[in-house]
PDB file of C-alpha atoms and ligand atoms in Angstrom:
ATOM      1  CA  MET A   1      -0.263  -0.439   0.007  1.00 44.00           C
ATOM      2  CA  SER A   2       1.023   3.389  -0.393  1.00 66.00           C
ATOM      3  CA  GLY A   3      -0.104   4.562   2.874  1.00 79.00           C
ATOM      4  CA  THR A   4       3.543   3.940   4.220  1.00 88.00           C
ATOM      5  CA  ILE A   5       6.731   3.726   1.882  1.00 91.00           C
ATOM      6  CA  SER A   6      10.463   4.026   2.815  1.00 92.00           C
ATOM      7  CA  VAL A   7      11.705   7.521   2.437  1.00 92.00           C
ATOM      8  CA  CYS A   8      15.892   7.679   2.043  1.00 93.00           C
ATOM      9  CA  CYS A   9      17.740  10.719   3.655  1.00 93.00           C
ATOM     10  CA  THR A  10      19.651  12.208   0.663  1.00 93.00           C
ATOM     11  CA  ALA A  11      22.288  13.684   2.788  1.00 93.00           C
ATOM     12  CA  CYS A  12      22.880  10.466   5.143  1.00 96.00           C
ATOM     13  CA  GLY A  13      21.476   7.625   3.475  1.00 94.00           C
ATOM     14  CA  ARG A  14      19.757   6.495   6.698  1.00 94.00           C
ATOM     15  CA  ARG A  15      16.061   4.852   5.619  1.00 94.00           C
ATOM     16  CA  HIS A  16      12.754   5.679   7.455  1.00 92.00           C
ATOM     17  CA  ARG A  17       9.458   4.302   7.589  1.00 91.00           C
ATOM     18  CA  TYR A  18       6.983   7.078   6.534  1.00 89.00           C
ATOM     19  CA  THR A  19       3.144   6.925   7.035  1.00 86.00           C
ATOM     20  CA  ALA A  20       1.374   9.341   5.306  1.00 82.00           C
ATOM     21  CA  PRO A  21      -0.561  11.909   7.720  1.00 77.00           C
ATOM     22  CA  SER A  22      -4.314  11.451   7.912  1.00 77.00           C
ATOM     23  CA  TYR A  23      -6.029  15.277   8.165  1.00 78.00           C
ATOM     24  CA  PRO A  24     -10.007  15.617   9.210  1.00 74.00           C
ATOM     25  CA  CYS A  25     -11.774  16.816   6.528  1.00 77.00           C
ATOM     26  CA  ALA A  26     -14.626  19.065   7.149  1.00 73.00           C
ATOM     27  CA  CYS A  27     -17.016  16.362   7.261  1.00 79.00           C
ATOM     28  CA  GLY A  28     -14.957  14.579  10.080  1.00 75.00           C
ATOM     29  CA  ALA A  29     -13.884  11.906   7.512  1.00 81.00           C
ATOM     30  CA  PRO A  30      -9.971  11.446   7.276  1.00 82.00           C
ATOM     31  CA  VAL A  31      -8.247  12.414   4.212  1.00 84.00           C
ATOM     32  CA  ALA A  32      -4.510  11.742   3.269  1.00 85.00           C
ATOM     33  CA  PRO A  33      -2.135  11.646   0.447  1.00 86.00           C
ATOM     34  CA  GLU A  34      -1.295   8.724  -1.638  1.00 86.00           C
ATOM     35  CA  LEU A  35       2.553   8.278  -1.043  1.00 90.00           C
ATOM     36  CA  ASP A  36       4.509   7.220  -4.347  1.00 89.00           C
ATOM     37  CA  PRO A  37       7.152   4.059  -3.834  1.00 87.00           C
ATOM     38  CA  ARG A  38       8.821   4.781  -6.455  1.00 88.00           C
ATOM     39  CA  GLY A  39       9.343   8.291  -6.053  1.00 87.00           C
ATOM     40  CA  ALA A  40      12.662   9.762  -4.478  1.00 88.00           C
ATOM     41  CA  ALA A  41      12.462  11.616  -1.042  1.00 90.00           C
ATOM     42  CA  THR A  42      14.006  15.495  -1.914  1.00 87.00           C
ATOM     43  CA  GLU A  43      16.071  18.015   0.572  1.00 87.00           C
ATOM     44  CA  VAL A  44      13.284  21.101   1.524  1.00 77.00           C
ATOM     45  CA  THR A  45      14.803  24.105   1.282  1.00 70.00           C
ATOM     46  CA  HIS A  46      13.259  27.142   3.325  1.00 61.00           C
ATOM     47  CA  ARG A  47      12.864  29.139   0.152  1.00 51.00           C
ATOM     48  CA  ALA A  48      10.064  26.552  -1.024  1.00 49.00           C
ATOM     49  CA  TRP A  49       8.699  24.750   1.996  1.00 47.00           C
ATOM     50  CA  ASP A  50       6.043  27.207   2.343  1.00 51.00           C
ATOM     51  CA  GLU A  51       4.532  27.207  -1.312  1.00 57.00           C
ATOM     52  CA  GLU A  52       3.951  23.500  -1.355  1.00 68.00           C
ATOM     53  CA  TRP A  53       0.572  22.691  -0.815  1.00 75.00           C
ATOM     54  CA  ILE A  54      -1.447  19.488  -1.847  1.00 80.00           C
ATOM     55  CA  GLY A  55      -4.979  19.560  -2.280  1.00 82.00           C
ATOM     56  CA  LEU A  56      -6.838  16.271  -0.735  1.00 85.00           C
ATOM     57  CA  ARG A  57     -10.530  15.203  -2.206  1.00 86.00           C
ATOM     58  CA  CYS A  58     -12.521  13.564   0.744  1.00 86.00           C
ATOM     59  CA  ALA A  59     -13.796  10.132  -0.205  1.00 86.00           C
ATOM     60  CA  ALA A  60     -16.492  10.624   1.908  1.00 86.00           C
ATOM     61  CA  CYS A  61     -18.281  13.990   0.543  1.00 87.00           C
ATOM     62  CA  GLY A  62     -15.934  15.151  -2.185  1.00 87.00           C
ATOM     63  CA  ALA A  63     -15.000  18.245  -0.770  1.00 84.00           C
ATOM     64  CA  GLU A  64     -11.350  19.063  -1.729  1.00 83.00           C
ATOM     65  CA  SER A  65      -9.344  20.605   0.864  1.00 78.00           C
ATOM     66  CA  HIS A  66      -5.414  22.044   1.087  1.00 77.00           C
ATOM     67  CA  TRP A  67      -2.655  20.330   3.099  1.00 78.00           C
ATOM     68  CA  PRO A  68       0.782  21.120   3.896  1.00 76.00           C
ATOM     69  CA  ARG A  69       2.921  18.651   1.350  1.00 79.00           C
ATOM     70  CA  PRO A  70       4.461  15.526   3.783  1.00 84.00           C
ATOM     71  CA  GLU A  71       7.824  15.823   4.687  1.00 83.00           C
ATOM     72  CA  LEU A  72       9.732  14.138   7.416  1.00 85.00           C
ATOM     73  CA  GLY A  73      13.049  15.374   9.560  1.00 83.00           C
ATOM     74  CA  CYS A  74      16.029  12.918   9.488  1.00 87.00           C
ATOM     75  CA  PRO A  75      18.038  13.241  12.879  1.00 87.00           C
ATOM     76  CA  CYS A  76      20.695  14.137  10.961  1.00 90.00           C
ATOM     77  CA  GLY A  77      19.324  17.657  10.513  1.00 84.00           C
ATOM     78  CA  THR A  78      17.945  17.373   6.625  1.00 85.00           C
ATOM     79  CA  VAL A  79      14.339  17.900   6.367  1.00 83.00           C
ATOM     80  CA  LEU A  80      13.251  15.419   3.421  1.00 87.00           C
ATOM     81  CA  CYS A  81      10.045  16.341   0.981  1.00 87.00           C
ATOM     82  CA  VAL A  82       8.206  12.626   0.953  1.00 89.00           C
ATOM     83  CA  PRO A  83       7.375  11.502  -2.705  1.00 88.00           C
ATOM     84  CA  VAL A  84       3.448  11.817  -3.319  1.00 86.00           C
ATOM     85  CA  ASP A  85       1.485  10.000  -5.687  1.00 76.00           C
ATOM     86  CA  PRO A  86       0.661  12.867  -8.522  1.00 65.00           C
ATOM     87  CA  VAL A  87      -1.987  10.855 -10.001  1.00 58.00           C
ATOM     88  CA  ALA A  88      -3.080   9.685  -7.008  1.00 54.00           C
ATOM     89  CA  THR A  89      -3.530  12.720  -4.984  1.00 50.00           C
ATOM     90  CA  GLY A  90      -6.131  14.287  -6.049  1.00 45.00           C
ATOM     91  CA  ARG A  91      -8.362  11.687  -5.076  1.00 41.00           C
ATOM     92  CA  ALA A  92      -7.299  10.613  -1.859  1.00 40.00           C
ATOM     93  CA  GLY A  93      -9.444   8.724   0.220  1.00 39.00           C
ATOM     94  CA  ARG A  94      -8.900   6.960   3.533  1.00 36.00           C
ATOM     95  CA  VAL A  95      -6.453   5.242   5.180  1.00 38.00           C
ATOM     96  CA  PRO A  96      -7.409   1.840   6.032  1.00 37.00           C
ATOM     97  CA  GLY A  97      -8.164   1.168   9.860  1.00 35.00           C
ATOM     98  CA  SER A  98      -6.999   4.724  10.631  1.00 36.00           C
ATOM     99  CA  ARG A  99      -9.773   7.239  12.201  1.00 37.00           C
ATOM    100  CA  VAL A 100      -8.879  10.723  12.909  1.00 38.00           C
ATOM    101  CA  PRO A 101     -10.411  12.465  15.767  1.00 38.00           C
ATOM    102  CA  ALA A 102     -12.049  15.892  14.697  1.00 39.00           C
ATOM    103  CA  HIS A 103      -9.132  17.600  16.796  1.00 45.00           C
ATOM    104  CA  ARG A 104      -6.130  15.866  16.976  1.00 62.00           C
ATOM    105  CA  ALA A 105      -2.690  17.348  17.056  1.00 63.00           C
ATOM    106  CA  VAL A 106       0.210  16.597  14.892  1.00 68.00           C
ATOM    107  CA  PRO A 107       3.999  16.060  16.813  1.00 70.00           C
ATOM    108  CA  ILE A 108       5.779  19.288  15.690  1.00 75.00           C
ATOM    109  CA  ARG A 109       9.288  17.757  14.168  1.00 72.00           C
ATOM    110  CA  THR A 110       9.414  20.363  11.026  1.00 75.00           C
ATOM    111  CA  ALA A 111       8.252  23.754  10.401  1.00 76.00           C
ATOM    112  CA  ARG A 112       5.884  22.390   7.985  1.00 77.00           C
ATOM    113  CA  ASP A 113       4.066  20.614  11.185  1.00 81.00           C
ATOM    114  CA  ALA A 114       3.814  23.453  12.738  1.00 86.00           C
ATOM    115  CA  VAL A 115       1.918  25.362   9.917  1.00 86.00           C
ATOM    116  CA  THR A 116      -0.297  22.270  10.061  1.00 86.00           C
ATOM    117  CA  ALA A 117      -0.769  22.298  13.724  1.00 89.00           C
ATOM    118  CA  ALA A 118      -1.978  25.660  13.280  1.00 91.00           C
ATOM    119  CA  VAL A 119      -3.950  24.575  10.449  1.00 88.00           C
ATOM    120  CA  LEU A 120      -5.414  22.197  12.379  1.00 87.00           C
ATOM    121  CA  TYR A 121      -6.616  24.751  15.047  1.00 91.00           C
ATOM    122  CA  LEU A 122      -8.138  26.950  12.625  1.00 91.00           C
ATOM    123  CA  ARG A 123     -10.341  24.516  11.629  1.00 86.00           C
ATOM    124  CA  GLY A 124     -11.238  23.978  15.118  1.00 87.00           C
ATOM    125  CA  LEU A 125     -12.067  27.542  15.351  1.00 90.00           C
ATOM    126  CA  GLY A 126     -14.927  26.991  12.333  1.00 88.00           C
ATOM    127  CA  HIS A 127     -12.132  28.453   9.599  1.00 88.00           C
ATOM    128  CA  ARG A 128     -12.682  25.429   7.044  1.00 80.00           C
ATOM    129  CA  ASN A 129     -10.542  27.589   3.725  1.00 81.00           C
ATOM    130  CA  VAL A 130      -7.259  28.146   5.109  1.00 84.00           C
ATOM    131  CA  ARG A 131      -4.973  28.776   2.568  1.00 82.00           C
ATOM    132  CA  ARG A 132      -1.767  30.388   2.232  1.00 81.00           C
ATOM    133  CA  ALA A 133      -2.015  34.271   2.743  1.00 82.00           C
ATOM    134  CA  ASP A 134      -0.969  36.234  -0.674  1.00 76.00           C
ATOM    135  CA  GLN A 135       1.525  38.802   1.722  1.00 76.00           C
ATOM    136  CA  ARG A 136       4.201  37.310   3.028  1.00 77.00           C
ATOM    137  CA  PRO A 137       5.142  37.843   6.398  1.00 79.00           C
ATOM    138  CA  LEU A 138       8.223  39.550   7.965  1.00 76.00           C
ATOM    139  CA  SER A 139       9.283  36.059   9.255  1.00 79.00           C
ATOM    140  CA  GLY A 140       7.619  32.601   9.587  1.00 83.00           C
ATOM    141  CA  ILE A 141       4.284  32.192   7.304  1.00 84.00           C
ATOM    142  CA  GLY A 142       1.482  33.423   6.778  1.00 89.00           C
ATOM    143  CA  LEU A 143      -2.172  31.959   6.492  1.00 90.00           C
ATOM    144  CA  ALA A 144      -5.113  33.469   5.707  1.00 90.00           C
ATOM    145  CA  ALA A 145      -9.131  32.676   6.265  1.00 90.00           C
ATOM    146  CA  PRO A 146     -11.844  34.544   5.473  1.00 91.00           C
ATOM    147  CA  GLY A 147     -11.566  37.218   8.497  1.00 94.00           C
ATOM    148  CA  VAL A 148      -8.581  36.165  10.119  1.00 96.00           C
ATOM    149  CA  VAL A 149      -4.628  36.339   8.995  1.00 95.00           C
ATOM    150  CA  VAL A 150      -2.803  34.408  10.819  1.00 95.00           C
ATOM    151  CA  GLN A 151       1.801  34.248  11.561  1.00 94.00           C
ATOM    152  CA  VAL A 152       3.315  30.917  12.157  1.00 93.00           C
ATOM    153  CA  ASP A 153       6.744  31.471  13.650  1.00 90.00           C
ATOM    154  CA  PRO A 154       8.770  28.176  13.569  1.00 83.00           C
ATOM    155  CA  THR A 155      12.034  29.742  14.399  1.00 80.00           C
ATOM    156  CA  ALA A 156      13.576  29.312  17.788  1.00 77.00           C
ATOM    157  CA  GLY A 157      13.708  32.946  19.050  1.00 85.00           C
ATOM    158  CA  PRO A 158      10.927  34.642  20.719  1.00 92.00           C
ATOM    159  CA  VAL A 159       8.630  36.877  18.716  1.00 94.00           C
ATOM    160  CA  PRO A 160       9.489  40.124  18.540  1.00 94.00           C
ATOM    161  CA  ALA A 161       6.766  43.116  19.272  1.00 96.00           C
ATOM    162  CA  ARG A 162       7.857  44.329  15.489  1.00 95.00           C
ATOM    163  CA  ASP A 163       6.066  40.813  14.333  1.00 95.00           C
ATOM    164  CA  VAL A 164       2.789  41.376  16.550  1.00 96.00           C
ATOM    165  CA  GLU A 165       2.320  44.784  15.301  1.00 96.00           C
ATOM    166  CA  CYS A 166       3.217  44.327  11.684  1.00 94.00           C
ATOM    167  CA  LEU A 167       0.522  41.113  11.787  1.00 95.00           C
ATOM    168  CA  TRP A 168      -2.045  43.623  13.319  1.00 96.00           C
ATOM    169  CA  LEU A 169      -1.681  46.150  10.366  1.00 94.00           C
ATOM    170  CA  THR A 170      -1.857  43.459   7.807  1.00 93.00           C
ATOM    171  CA  ALA A 171      -5.008  41.772   9.272  1.00 95.00           C
ATOM    172  CA  MET A 172      -6.322  45.735   9.939  1.00 94.00           C
ATOM    173  CA  ALA A 173      -5.961  46.062   6.297  1.00 92.00           C
ATOM    174  CA  GLU A 174      -8.233  43.535   5.449  1.00 90.00           C
ATOM    175  CA  SER A 175     -11.113  44.057   7.370  1.00 94.00           C
ATOM    176  CA  ALA A 176      -9.226  40.763   9.181  1.00 95.00           C
ATOM    177  CA  ARG A 177      -8.478  39.674  12.784  1.00 96.00           C
ATOM    178  CA  GLY A 178      -4.353  38.775  13.351  1.00 97.00           C
ATOM    179  CA  LEU A 179      -3.279  35.347  14.930  1.00 97.00           C
ATOM    180  CA  HIS A 180      -0.099  34.822  16.085  1.00 97.00           C
ATOM    181  CA  PHE A 181       1.511  30.947  16.392  1.00 96.00           C
ATOM    182  CA  SER A 182       5.400  30.362  17.631  1.00 94.00           C
ATOM    183  CA  LEU A 183       7.408  27.472  18.417  1.00 89.00           C
ATOM    184  CA  ALA A 184       9.192  29.871  20.724  1.00 90.00           C
ATOM    185  CA  GLY A 185       6.790  31.914  22.563  1.00 93.00           C
ATOM    186  CA  TYR A 186       7.696  36.046  22.784  1.00 96.00           C
ATOM    187  CA  ALA A 187       9.271  38.325  23.602  1.00 96.00           C
ATOM    188  CA  GLU A 188       7.906  40.628  26.916  1.00 96.00           C
ATOM    189  CA  ASP A 189       7.045  43.965  24.745  1.00 96.00           C
ATOM    190  CA  ALA A 190       5.368  41.396  22.023  1.00 97.00           C
ATOM    191  CA  ARG A 191       2.984  40.394  24.722  1.00 97.00           C
ATOM    192  CA  ALA A 192       2.596  43.637  25.937  1.00 96.00           C
ATOM    193  CA  ARG A 193       1.459  45.188  22.485  1.00 97.00           C
ATOM    194  CA  ALA A 194      -0.509  41.782  21.797  1.00 97.00           C
ATOM    195  CA  ASP A 195      -2.577  42.873  24.615  1.00 96.00           C
ATOM    196  CA  LEU A 196      -3.086  46.271  23.792  1.00 96.00           C
ATOM    197  CA  LEU A 197      -3.668  45.186  19.883  1.00 96.00           C
ATOM    198  CA  ASP A 198      -5.886  43.027  20.920  1.00 96.00           C
ATOM    199  CA  VAL A 199      -3.940  40.036  19.260  1.00 97.00           C
ATOM    200  CA  PRO A 200      -4.154  36.536  20.540  1.00 98.00           C
ATOM    201  CA  LEU A 201      -1.169  34.496  21.044  1.00 98.00           C
ATOM    202  CA  PHE A 202      -0.384  30.909  20.948  1.00 97.00           C
ATOM    203  CA  VAL A 203       2.893  28.683  21.729  1.00 95.00           C
ATOM    204  CA  LEU A 204       2.653  25.630  19.910  1.00 92.00           C
ATOM    205  CA  ASP A 205       4.268  23.019  22.257  1.00 86.00           C
ATOM    206  CA  PRO A 206       6.066  20.125  20.888  1.00 82.00           C
ATOM    207  CA  THR A 207       2.571  17.771  20.776  1.00 85.00           C
ATOM    208  CA  GLY A 208       1.218  19.945  18.627  1.00 83.00           C
ATOM    209  CA  VAL A 209      -1.216  21.517  20.695  1.00 87.00           C
ATOM    210  CA  PRO A 210      -1.486  25.339  20.698  1.00 91.00           C
ATOM    211  CA  ARG A 211      -1.589  26.741  24.076  1.00 94.00           C
ATOM    212  CA  PRO A 212      -3.287  30.406  24.050  1.00 95.00           C
ATOM    213  CA  VAL A 213      -0.634  32.831  26.210  1.00 95.00           C
ATOM    214  CA  ASN A 214      -1.952  35.701  26.717  1.00 96.00           C
ATOM    215  CA  ALA A 215      -5.874  36.869  27.715  1.00 96.00           C
ATOM    216  CA  PRO A 216      -7.359  37.520  23.509  1.00 96.00           C
ATOM    217  CA  ALA A 217      -6.132  33.607  22.869  1.00 97.00           C
ATOM    218  CA  VAL A 218      -7.968  32.225  26.099  1.00 95.00           C
ATOM    219  CA  ALA A 219     -11.061  33.845  24.938  1.00 95.00           C
ATOM    220  CA  LEU A 220     -10.848  32.719  21.548  1.00 94.00           C
ATOM    221  CA  ASP A 221      -9.545  29.247  22.337  1.00 93.00           C
ATOM    222  CA  ALA A 222     -12.784  29.197  24.574  1.00 92.00           C
ATOM    223  CA  THR A 223     -14.981  29.105  21.198  1.00 86.00           C
ATOM    224  CA  ALA A 224     -13.175  26.450  19.875  1.00 79.00           C
ATOM    225  CA  GLY A 225     -15.270  23.030  19.072  1.00 62.00           C
TER     226      GLY A 225
HETATM  227 ZN1   ZN B 301      19.743  11.955   7.261  1.00 90.89          ZN
HETATM  228 ZN1   ZN B 302     -15.774  14.756   3.579  1.00 90.89          ZN
END
């Protein structure tokens, strides 16, 4: 089956077994990409990775949703893009024997996992059509859905106040609300600014669960289904 394949690291030659992640469709059924057992993994560079999304069609309801392309973090430090079957991807359906709870978390090993965790959380808030933002943020990855502009910062340093201000301005320009997700937390002045501007801040813990870290985020989290 192409739900699990062997992936060879391009840098160190280590082989990994990789199982396709399954994502929750809006209808609740799991959707998963078809992996290509004959394809070769390629190294992911930071310039390209946030632009690669795949469309997955739900076998149960026919809806198409977009998710970050699968990738794998090798212990040697290389991030690998997992080959996806280009023919089958458009009609990917159920992974045999798997059931995905509506709001599951993804363990965070790569920057893309951080994006996926944020997308899952946004869907829990009712934002079904999350896409990549047209405007790139100062750092990290920009996501957008009707009414919200989202910045995901997968870097290891605390988010500066400037990022919160820029996110707020971008959101204002689009009559949307800005939400920020960080792996490494926020600088003291960034938190103060976010409280002032009513920008919800979340920290993604390594298990992929977004934790609200200020009052606007706590209020928003209470509305998550
Ligand atoms: Zn490796
Ligand atoms: Zn569906």
